[in-house]
Tab-separated table of C-alpha atoms and ligand atoms in Angstrom:
chain	number	residue	atom	x	y	z
A	564	MET	CA	0.000	0.000	0.000
A	565	VAL	CA	1.139	3.542	-0.630
A	566	SER	CA	1.796	5.105	2.701
A	567	ILE	CA	0.481	8.532	3.399
A	568	GLY	CA	2.214	9.575	6.625
A	569	ILE	CA	0.039	10.265	9.647
A	570	ASN	CA	1.478	13.769	9.806
A	571	GLU	CA	0.858	14.320	6.110
A	572	ALA	CA	-2.764	13.208	6.371
A	573	ALA	CA	-3.272	15.303	9.498
A	574	ALA	CA	-1.738	18.381	7.872
A	575	PHE	CA	-3.983	17.923	4.845
A	576	GLN	CA	-7.068	17.442	7.019
A	577	LYS	CA	-6.232	20.540	9.049
A	578	ALA	CA	-5.665	22.742	5.997
A	579	VAL	CA	-8.922	21.539	4.463
A	580	SER	CA	-10.959	21.959	7.626
A	581	LYS	CA	-10.001	25.638	7.786
A	582	ALA	CA	-10.889	26.280	4.167
A	583	GLU	CA	-14.144	27.799	2.997
A	584	ASN	CA	-13.296	28.176	-0.648
A	585	ILE	CA	-10.984	25.576	-2.167
A	586	CYS	CA	-9.531	25.946	-5.647
A	587	LEU	CA	-8.118	22.895	-7.435
A	588	VAL	CA	-5.888	23.509	-10.442
A	589	THR	CA	-4.335	21.074	-12.867
A	590	HIS	CA	-2.120	21.266	-15.944
A	591	MET	CA	-2.619	22.720	-19.419
A	592	HIS	CA	-4.063	20.241	-21.943
A	593	PRO	CA	-5.606	18.195	-19.141
A	594	ASP	CA	-5.538	14.439	-19.638
A	595	GLY	CA	-7.582	11.738	-17.954
A	596	ASP	CA	-5.411	11.715	-14.854
A	597	ALA	CA	-5.410	15.491	-14.463
A	598	LEU	CA	-9.178	15.519	-14.769
A	599	GLY	CA	-9.852	12.363	-12.758
A	600	SER	CA	-7.741	13.422	-9.784
A	601	SER	CA	-9.160	16.966	-9.726
A	602	LEU	CA	-12.807	16.054	-10.229
A	603	GLY	CA	-12.555	13.118	-7.839
A	604	LEU	CA	-11.096	15.222	-5.047
A	605	MET	CA	-13.566	18.062	-5.703
A	606	ASN	CA	-16.444	15.612	-5.432
A	607	TRP	CA	-15.082	14.337	-2.137
A	608	PHE	CA	-14.993	17.914	-0.834
A	609	HIS	CA	-18.534	18.601	-2.027
A	610	GLU	CA	-19.858	15.469	-0.368
A	611	SER	CA	-18.056	16.588	2.791
A	612	GLY	CA	-19.988	19.861	2.661
A	613	LEU	CA	-17.091	22.016	1.488
A	614	ARG	CA	-17.040	24.614	-1.263
A	615	ALA	CA	-14.567	23.676	-4.006
A	616	ARG	CA	-14.050	24.419	-7.671
A	617	VAL	CA	-11.758	23.023	-10.347
A	618	VAL	CA	-9.952	25.394	-12.706
A	619	LEU	CA	-8.656	23.968	-15.987
A	620	PRO	CA	-6.097	26.089	-17.898
A	621	ASP	CA	-7.888	25.005	-21.055
A	622	SER	CA	-10.863	22.802	-21.877
A	623	GLU	CA	-10.466	19.059	-21.718
A	624	PRO	CA	-10.529	17.211	-25.076
A	625	GLU	CA	-13.858	15.851	-26.239
A	626	SER	CA	-12.665	12.258	-25.786
A	627	ILE	CA	-12.648	12.658	-21.977
A	628	ALA	CA	-15.372	15.288	-21.643
A	629	PHE	CA	-17.671	12.557	-20.282
A	630	MET	CA	-15.672	12.686	-17.056
A	631	ALA	CA	-17.067	16.089	-16.095
A	632	GLU	CA	-20.653	15.135	-16.922
A	633	GLY	CA	-22.775	15.354	-13.824
A	634	THR	CA	-20.672	17.998	-12.063
A	635	GLU	CA	-22.652	20.896	-10.691
A	636	PRO	CA	-22.836	23.949	-12.965
A	637	GLY	CA	-20.126	26.507	-12.173
A	638	THR	CA	-17.858	24.043	-10.372
A	639	VAL	CA	-15.549	23.332	-13.335
A	640	ILE	CA	-14.099	26.514	-14.799
A	641	ARG	CA	-12.262	26.416	-18.122
A	642	ALA	CA	-9.851	29.331	-18.487
A	643	ASP	CA	-9.997	29.304	-22.292
A	644	LEU	CA	-13.758	29.861	-22.113
A	645	ASN	CA	-13.859	32.189	-19.122
A	646	MET	CA	-10.516	33.601	-18.045
A	647	ALA	CA	-12.019	36.192	-15.679
A	648	GLU	CA	-13.855	33.528	-13.712
A	649	ALA	CA	-10.745	31.331	-13.634
A	650	LEU	CA	-8.609	34.158	-12.274
A	651	ASP	CA	-11.283	35.041	-9.738
A	652	ALA	CA	-11.542	31.427	-8.528
A	653	ILE	CA	-7.782	31.369	-7.987
A	654	SER	CA	-7.425	34.769	-6.317
A	655	SER	CA	-10.460	34.345	-4.055
A	656	ALA	CA	-9.487	30.863	-2.837
A	657	ASP	CA	-8.405	30.345	0.744
A	658	LEU	CA	-6.790	27.006	-0.131
A	659	LEU	CA	-5.075	26.144	-3.407
A	660	ILE	CA	-4.483	22.523	-4.413
A	661	CYS	CA	-2.386	21.798	-7.510
A	662	LEU	CA	-2.793	18.331	-8.988
A	663	ASP	CA	-0.792	16.368	-11.567
A	664	MET	CA	1.688	19.211	-12.134
A	665	ASN	CA	5.021	19.863	-10.429
A	666	VAL	CA	5.563	23.541	-11.221
A	667	PHE	CA	3.150	26.423	-11.768
A	668	ASN	CA	4.034	26.973	-15.418
A	669	ARG	CA	2.498	23.602	-16.360
A	670	ALA	CA	-0.767	25.530	-15.959
A	671	GLU	CA	0.584	28.006	-18.493
A	672	PRO	CA	-1.951	30.851	-18.854
A	673	LEU	CA	-2.536	30.784	-15.088
A	674	THR	CA	1.101	30.815	-13.941
A	675	GLU	CA	1.140	34.412	-12.701
A	676	ALA	CA	-2.211	34.115	-10.973
A	677	LEU	CA	-0.970	31.020	-9.133
A	678	GLU	CA	2.258	32.751	-8.125
A	679	ALA	CA	0.272	35.670	-6.740
A	680	THR	CA	-1.837	33.563	-4.357
A	681	LEU	CA	-1.297	34.218	-0.661
A	682	CYS	CA	-3.366	31.329	0.704
A	683	PRO	CA	-1.907	27.964	1.774
A	684	ARG	CA	-0.946	25.758	-1.161
A	685	ILE	CA	-0.902	21.980	-1.416
A	686	LEU	CA	0.726	19.877	-4.120
A	687	ILE	CA	-0.551	16.404	-5.018
A	688	ASP	CA	1.503	14.993	-7.867
A	689	HIS	CA	3.549	12.133	-9.316
A	690	HIS	CA	6.076	14.009	-11.466
A	691	ILE	CA	9.776	14.124	-10.721
A	692	GLY	CA	11.249	17.356	-9.374
A	693	PRO	CA	8.410	19.384	-7.831
A	694	ASP	CA	9.221	22.942	-6.829
A	695	GLU	CA	8.755	22.357	-3.107
A	696	SER	CA	9.326	26.011	-2.266
A	697	LEU	CA	5.926	26.877	-3.726
A	698	PHE	CA	3.856	24.700	-1.380
A	699	GLN	CA	3.220	24.303	2.343
A	700	ILE	CA	2.252	20.671	1.904
A	701	VAL	CA	3.986	18.594	-0.772
A	702	MET	CA	2.602	15.167	-1.582
A	703	SER	CA	4.892	14.064	-4.371
A	704	ARG	CA	5.232	10.382	-5.314
A	705	PRO	CA	7.066	9.878	-8.613
A	706	GLU	CA	6.950	6.100	-8.148
A	707	ILE	CA	3.155	5.952	-8.120
A	708	SER	CA	1.036	5.192	-11.217
A	709	SER	CA	-0.970	8.371	-11.339
A	710	THR	CA	-2.133	11.387	-9.416
A	711	SER	CA	-5.551	9.729	-9.271
A	712	GLU	CA	-4.024	6.827	-7.380
A	713	LEU	CA	-2.293	9.225	-4.998
A	714	VAL	CA	-5.584	11.004	-4.305
A	715	PHE	CA	-7.183	7.605	-3.680
A	716	TRP	CA	-4.631	6.676	-1.017
A	717	LEU	CA	-4.825	10.137	0.491
A	718	LEU	CA	-8.596	9.778	0.870
A	719	MET	CA	-8.105	6.286	2.286
A	720	SER	CA	-5.891	7.797	4.997
A	721	LEU	CA	-8.507	10.326	6.127
A	722	PRO	CA	-10.931	9.721	9.006
A	723	GLY	CA	-13.834	10.282	6.588
A	724	THR	CA	-13.194	6.927	4.897
A	725	GLY	CA	-11.232	5.088	7.559
A	726	GLY	CA	-9.581	3.227	4.688
A	727	ASP	CA	-12.887	1.887	3.344
A	728	ALA	CA	-13.288	2.627	-0.376
A	729	ARG	CA	-17.021	1.939	-0.081
A	730	ARG	CA	-17.282	5.264	1.720
A	731	LEU	CA	-16.130	7.203	-1.330
A	732	PRO	CA	-18.928	8.921	-3.241
A	733	ARG	CA	-19.671	7.141	-6.524
A	734	PHE	CA	-18.564	10.026	-8.765
A	735	CYS	CA	-15.293	10.308	-6.856
A	736	ALA	CA	-14.627	6.570	-7.121
A	737	ASP	CA	-15.397	6.550	-10.864
A	738	SER	CA	-13.192	9.602	-11.509
A	739	LEU	CA	-10.196	8.124	-9.709
A	740	MET	CA	-10.567	4.767	-11.463
A	741	THR	CA	-10.831	6.506	-14.842
A	742	GLY	CA	-7.800	8.736	-14.203
A	743	MET	CA	-5.639	5.829	-13.075
A	744	THR	CA	-6.758	3.671	-16.001
A	745	THR	CA	-5.894	6.306	-18.617
A	746	ASP	CA	-2.517	7.175	-17.070
A	747	THR	CA	-1.421	3.533	-16.881
A	748	ASN	CA	-2.859	2.862	-20.334
A	749	ASN	CA	-5.081	0.282	-18.705
A	750	PHE	CA	-2.336	-1.207	-16.482
A	751	SER	CA	0.280	-1.536	-19.236
A	752	ASN	CA	2.701	0.962	-17.705
A	753	SER	CA	3.624	2.354	-14.273
A	754	ALA	CA	1.207	0.053	-12.442
A	755	ILE	CA	2.669	-0.970	-9.092
A	756	PRO	CA	1.206	-3.364	-6.495
A	757	SER	CA	-0.804	-0.594	-4.855
A	758	THR	CA	-2.376	0.273	-8.212
A	759	PHE	CA	-3.929	-3.170	-8.358
A	760	SER	CA	-5.024	-2.875	-4.724
A	761	MET	CA	-6.728	0.403	-5.541
A	762	ALA	CA	-8.526	-1.143	-8.516
A	763	SER	CA	-9.554	-4.118	-6.451
A	764	MET	CA	-10.926	-1.953	-3.646
A	765	LEU	CA	-12.824	0.270	-6.074
A	766	ILE	CA	-14.373	-2.667	-7.911
A	767	ASP	CA	-15.368	-4.093	-4.553
A	768	ALA	CA	-16.941	-0.704	-3.808
A	769	GLY	CA	-19.100	-1.031	-6.903
A	770	VAL	CA	-17.160	0.750	-9.632
A	771	ASP	CA	-17.977	-0.717	-13.047
A	772	ARG	CA	-14.474	-0.976	-14.492
A	773	ASP	CA	-15.575	-2.664	-17.700
A	774	ALA	CA	-17.935	0.211	-18.451
A	775	ILE	CA	-15.170	2.725	-17.774
A	776	VAL	CA	-12.685	0.959	-20.052
A	777	THR	CA	-15.278	0.754	-22.808
A	778	ARG	CA	-16.103	4.432	-22.352
A	779	ILE	CA	-12.411	5.340	-22.682
A	780	ASN	CA	-11.506	3.078	-25.604
A	781	ASN	CA	-14.479	2.467	-27.838
A	782	ARG	CA	-16.116	5.826	-28.335
A	783	TYR	CA	-13.802	7.614	-30.752
A	784	ARG	CA	-14.814	9.406	-33.921
A	785	GLU	CA	-14.039	7.827	-37.284
A	786	GLU	CA	-11.750	10.763	-38.188
A	787	ARG	CA	-9.329	9.767	-35.459
A	788	VAL	CA	-8.903	6.215	-36.654
A	789	ARG	CA	-8.547	7.293	-40.310
A	790	LEU	CA	-5.802	9.740	-39.337
A	791	MET	CA	-4.093	7.046	-37.274
A	792	GLY	CA	-3.931	4.820	-40.352
A	793	HIS	CA	-2.522	7.639	-42.446
A	794	MET	CA	0.131	8.516	-39.897
A	795	LEU	CA	1.330	4.967	-39.330
A	796	GLY	CA	1.244	4.193	-43.049
A	797	ASN	CA	2.674	7.381	-44.500
A	798	LEU	CA	4.185	9.662	-41.873
A	799	MET	CA	6.072	7.372	-39.506
A	800	GLU	CA	9.839	7.382	-39.951
A	801	ILE	CA	12.123	4.966	-38.110
A	802	THR	CA	15.750	6.016	-37.742
A	803	ASP	CA	18.736	3.670	-37.745
A	804	GLU	CA	18.918	4.197	-33.986
A	805	GLY	CA	15.467	2.674	-33.546
A	806	VAL	CA	13.620	5.914	-32.928
A	807	ALA	CA	10.206	6.151	-34.561
A	808	PHE	CA	8.731	9.604	-35.076
A	809	MET	CA	5.708	11.155	-36.728
A	810	VAL	CA	5.333	14.839	-37.564
A	811	LEU	CA	1.729	15.954	-37.831
A	812	ASP	CA	1.289	19.385	-39.373
A	813	LYS	CA	-1.749	21.608	-39.086
A	814	ALA	CA	-2.815	21.098	-42.707
A	815	THR	CA	-3.097	17.340	-42.188
A	816	GLN	CA	-5.019	17.795	-38.927
A	817	ASP	CA	-7.461	20.043	-40.802
A	818	ARG	CA	-7.722	17.712	-43.778
A	819	PHE	CA	-8.809	14.861	-41.517
A	820	GLY	CA	-11.007	17.130	-39.388
A	821	ILE	CA	-9.088	16.285	-36.234
A	822	ARG	CA	-10.000	17.934	-32.942
A	823	GLU	CA	-7.952	18.722	-29.848
A	824	GLY	CA	-6.958	15.570	-27.945
A	825	GLU	CA	-7.848	13.151	-30.731
A	826	THR	CA	-4.260	12.029	-31.302
A	827	GLU	CA	-3.968	10.882	-27.681
A	828	GLY	CA	-2.409	7.424	-27.587
A	829	PHE	CA	-0.935	7.487	-31.127
A	830	VAL	CA	2.594	7.847	-29.789
A	831	ASN	CA	2.371	4.484	-28.032
A	832	ILE	CA	1.757	2.457	-31.181
A	833	PRO	CA	5.232	2.537	-32.816
A	834	LEU	CA	6.693	1.219	-29.548
A	835	THR	CA	4.987	-2.102	-30.295
A	836	ILE	CA	7.587	-2.608	-33.061
A	837	ASP	CA	10.433	-4.746	-31.754
A	838	LYS	CA	13.314	-2.615	-33.016
A	839	VAL	CA	11.793	0.668	-31.834
A	840	GLY	CA	13.106	1.888	-28.477
A	841	ILE	CA	11.734	5.419	-28.531
A	842	SER	CA	8.610	6.805	-30.160
A	843	MET	CA	7.822	10.466	-30.724
A	844	LEU	CA	4.870	12.459	-31.967
A	845	LEU	CA	5.379	16.088	-32.975
A	846	LYS	CA	2.146	17.929	-33.500
A	847	GLU	CA	1.828	21.416	-34.898
A	848	ASP	CA	0.072	23.943	-32.657
A	849	THR	CA	-0.339	27.719	-33.076
A	850	ASP	CA	3.176	28.850	-32.247
A	851	ARG	CA	4.969	25.564	-31.630
A	852	PHE	CA	5.138	21.840	-32.248
A	853	ARG	CA	4.011	19.886	-29.190
A	854	VAL	CA	6.220	16.900	-28.550
A	855	SER	CA	5.173	13.577	-26.995
A	856	ILE	CA	7.805	10.953	-26.243
A	857	ARG	CA	7.548	7.339	-25.059
A	858	SER	CA	10.400	4.925	-24.451
A	859	LYS	CA	11.004	1.304	-23.566
A	860	LYS	CA	12.744	0.502	-20.278
A	861	GLY	CA	16.442	1.368	-20.395
A	862	LEU	CA	15.955	4.478	-22.529
A	863	SER	CA	14.935	7.784	-20.994
A	864	ALA	CA	12.080	9.665	-22.655
A	865	ARG	CA	12.446	12.217	-19.892
A	866	ARG	CA	16.079	13.004	-20.687
A	867	LEU	CA	15.368	13.305	-24.406
A	868	ALA	CA	12.534	15.729	-23.585
A	869	MET	CA	14.718	17.767	-21.248
A	870	GLU	CA	17.820	17.911	-23.419
A	871	TRP	CA	16.245	18.587	-26.812
A	872	PHE	CA	12.651	19.699	-26.377
A	873	ASN	CA	12.608	22.020	-23.386
A	874	GLY	CA	10.343	19.637	-21.498
A	875	GLY	CA	10.344	16.804	-19.009
A	876	GLY	CA	8.045	14.198	-17.529
A	877	HIS	CA	8.380	10.593	-16.479
A	878	GLU	CA	11.188	8.181	-17.396
A	879	GLN	CA	9.081	6.373	-20.013
A	880	ALA	CA	6.529	9.070	-20.911
A	881	ALA	CA	7.579	12.655	-21.404
A	882	GLY	CA	6.900	15.710	-23.506
A	883	GLY	CA	8.053	19.138	-24.515
A	884	LYS	CA	7.895	21.693	-27.299
A	885	LEU	CA	9.673	23.087	-30.339
A	886	PRO	CA	8.848	26.759	-30.966
A	887	LYS	CA	8.073	27.585	-34.579
A	888	ALA	CA	10.541	30.440	-34.244
A	889	LEU	CA	13.184	27.683	-34.133
A	890	VAL	CA	11.680	25.204	-36.623
A	891	PRO	CA	9.049	26.790	-38.871
A	892	ASP	CA	7.543	23.726	-40.558
A	893	ALA	CA	7.266	19.928	-40.623
A	894	GLU	CA	10.385	19.623	-42.773
A	895	GLY	CA	12.405	21.685	-40.265
A	896	VAL	CA	11.062	19.566	-37.413
A	897	THR	CA	12.047	16.376	-39.213
A	898	GLN	CA	15.623	17.624	-39.639
A	899	TYR	CA	15.773	18.726	-36.025
A	900	VAL	CA	14.511	15.375	-34.749
A	901	ARG	CA	16.895	13.302	-36.893
A	902	ASN	CA	19.828	15.287	-35.550
A	903	ALA	CA	18.577	15.284	-31.959
A	904	VAL	CA	17.985	11.541	-31.751
A	905	ARG	CA	21.310	10.720	-33.413
A	906	LYS	CA	23.195	12.748	-30.814
A	907	PHE	CA	20.984	11.589	-27.976
A	908	MET	CA	21.339	7.895	-28.830
A	909	GLU	CA	25.125	8.232	-29.175
A	910	ASN	CA	25.232	9.169	-25.517
A	911	GLU	CA	22.633	6.602	-24.445
A	912	ASN	CA	24.587	3.674	-25.887
B	436	LIG	P1	1.913	13.571	-23.246
B	436	LIG	O1	2.871	13.001	-24.218
B	436	LIG	O2	0.868	12.578	-22.842
B	436	LIG	O3	1.390	14.893	-23.657
B	436	LIG	O4	2.748	13.856	-21.926
B	436	LIG	C1	3.378	12.828	-21.225
B	436	LIG	C2	4.034	13.384	-19.990
B	436	LIG	O5	5.081	14.249	-20.367
B	436	LIG	C3	3.121	14.222	-19.125
B	436	LIG	O6	2.510	13.457	-18.145
B	436	LIG	C4	4.063	15.212	-18.502
B	436	LIG	O7	4.672	14.634	-17.387
B	436	LIG	C5	5.171	15.357	-19.518
B	436	LIG	N1	5.087	16.574	-20.348
B	436	LIG	C6	4.368	16.765	-21.472
B	436	LIG	N2	4.591	17.984	-21.993
B	436	LIG	C7	5.473	18.584	-21.176
B	436	LIG	C8	6.131	19.869	-21.187
B	436	LIG	O8	5.923	20.721	-22.053
B	436	LIG	N3	6.987	20.130	-20.150
B	436	LIG	C9	7.236	19.211	-19.178
B	436	LIG	N4	8.096	19.536	-18.202
B	436	LIG	N5	6.667	17.997	-19.143
B	436	LIG	C10	5.803	17.682	-20.135
B	437	LIG	MN1	-0.514	11.976	-14.425
């Protein structure tokens, strides 16, 4: 079991009990874990009679929008749709909880607002290298599967549950299961013994895991699958070093009618090829190419992200960016990547 120290749990409980207006914030381009951990914890607060809101730096992709269905109106604020309300929720909070992010600038458009907060701040996260100076309470567990799992064990350590998952509200239990399942890619990476314990306890508490997995995996739009075929068939390049990469420009995204978040998961597929040790997806955005990196054990996606793409993340799943000011188009990105992986793999081997 993941241990949440008695002092840690008590400090959390004390901070929460004093709070009348809790603001939960997660990272830009929220994924299933960011959303699941935030919504799950918010729901727990609501059911405990506390006032809490979630602020997302930008809207969640359509593929996981189902997760917020059923939340009370006004409790999930999306900064891209209503920046004034997002800033107000942050500045008026008397307790700030950051989830699934280790530094404020992962919540990009909200960075300054977060820095300006004077209330107590709590971090709940599983990324390496949190900026501990920013928070009064730091719950950082890089070894754990997901922030959703960490929230689960935190709740299990509180008097309100007494370690009994059946005392979690249904929405909270579903959110945490969904977040953990997406972040581990349905138990295929980063799952540790406690992850299975969590799943077991939640299923015992009545969570319908099969329904959740079906909801996550089998509800995509046709456009996504057509683009996937095109990318694997025509855009994927594999270097001599065993690095597979795909560069997806804006024109192609438009041609296939692709929406935000619909390429989620693509980067994992080339890793199923035996000779591929690292897989990368570089996707054109307004002013940059967003970079996703995955690696097999023994190769560090995180180091590649840090050294060449101004990013970071986990050992086997990381990301970063290439500003268009540096590489203007897909051809420039391709050149940059070929050079970067050649130099990177020279040092790895
Ligand atoms: P994804 O490829 O799913 O977008 O991101 C995988 C992981 O990489 C994330 O969980 C996060 O830890 C990390 N990551 C993605 N983009 C960035 C970035 O721009 N900066 C940093 N530091 N980490 C990133
Ligand atoms: Mn996560």
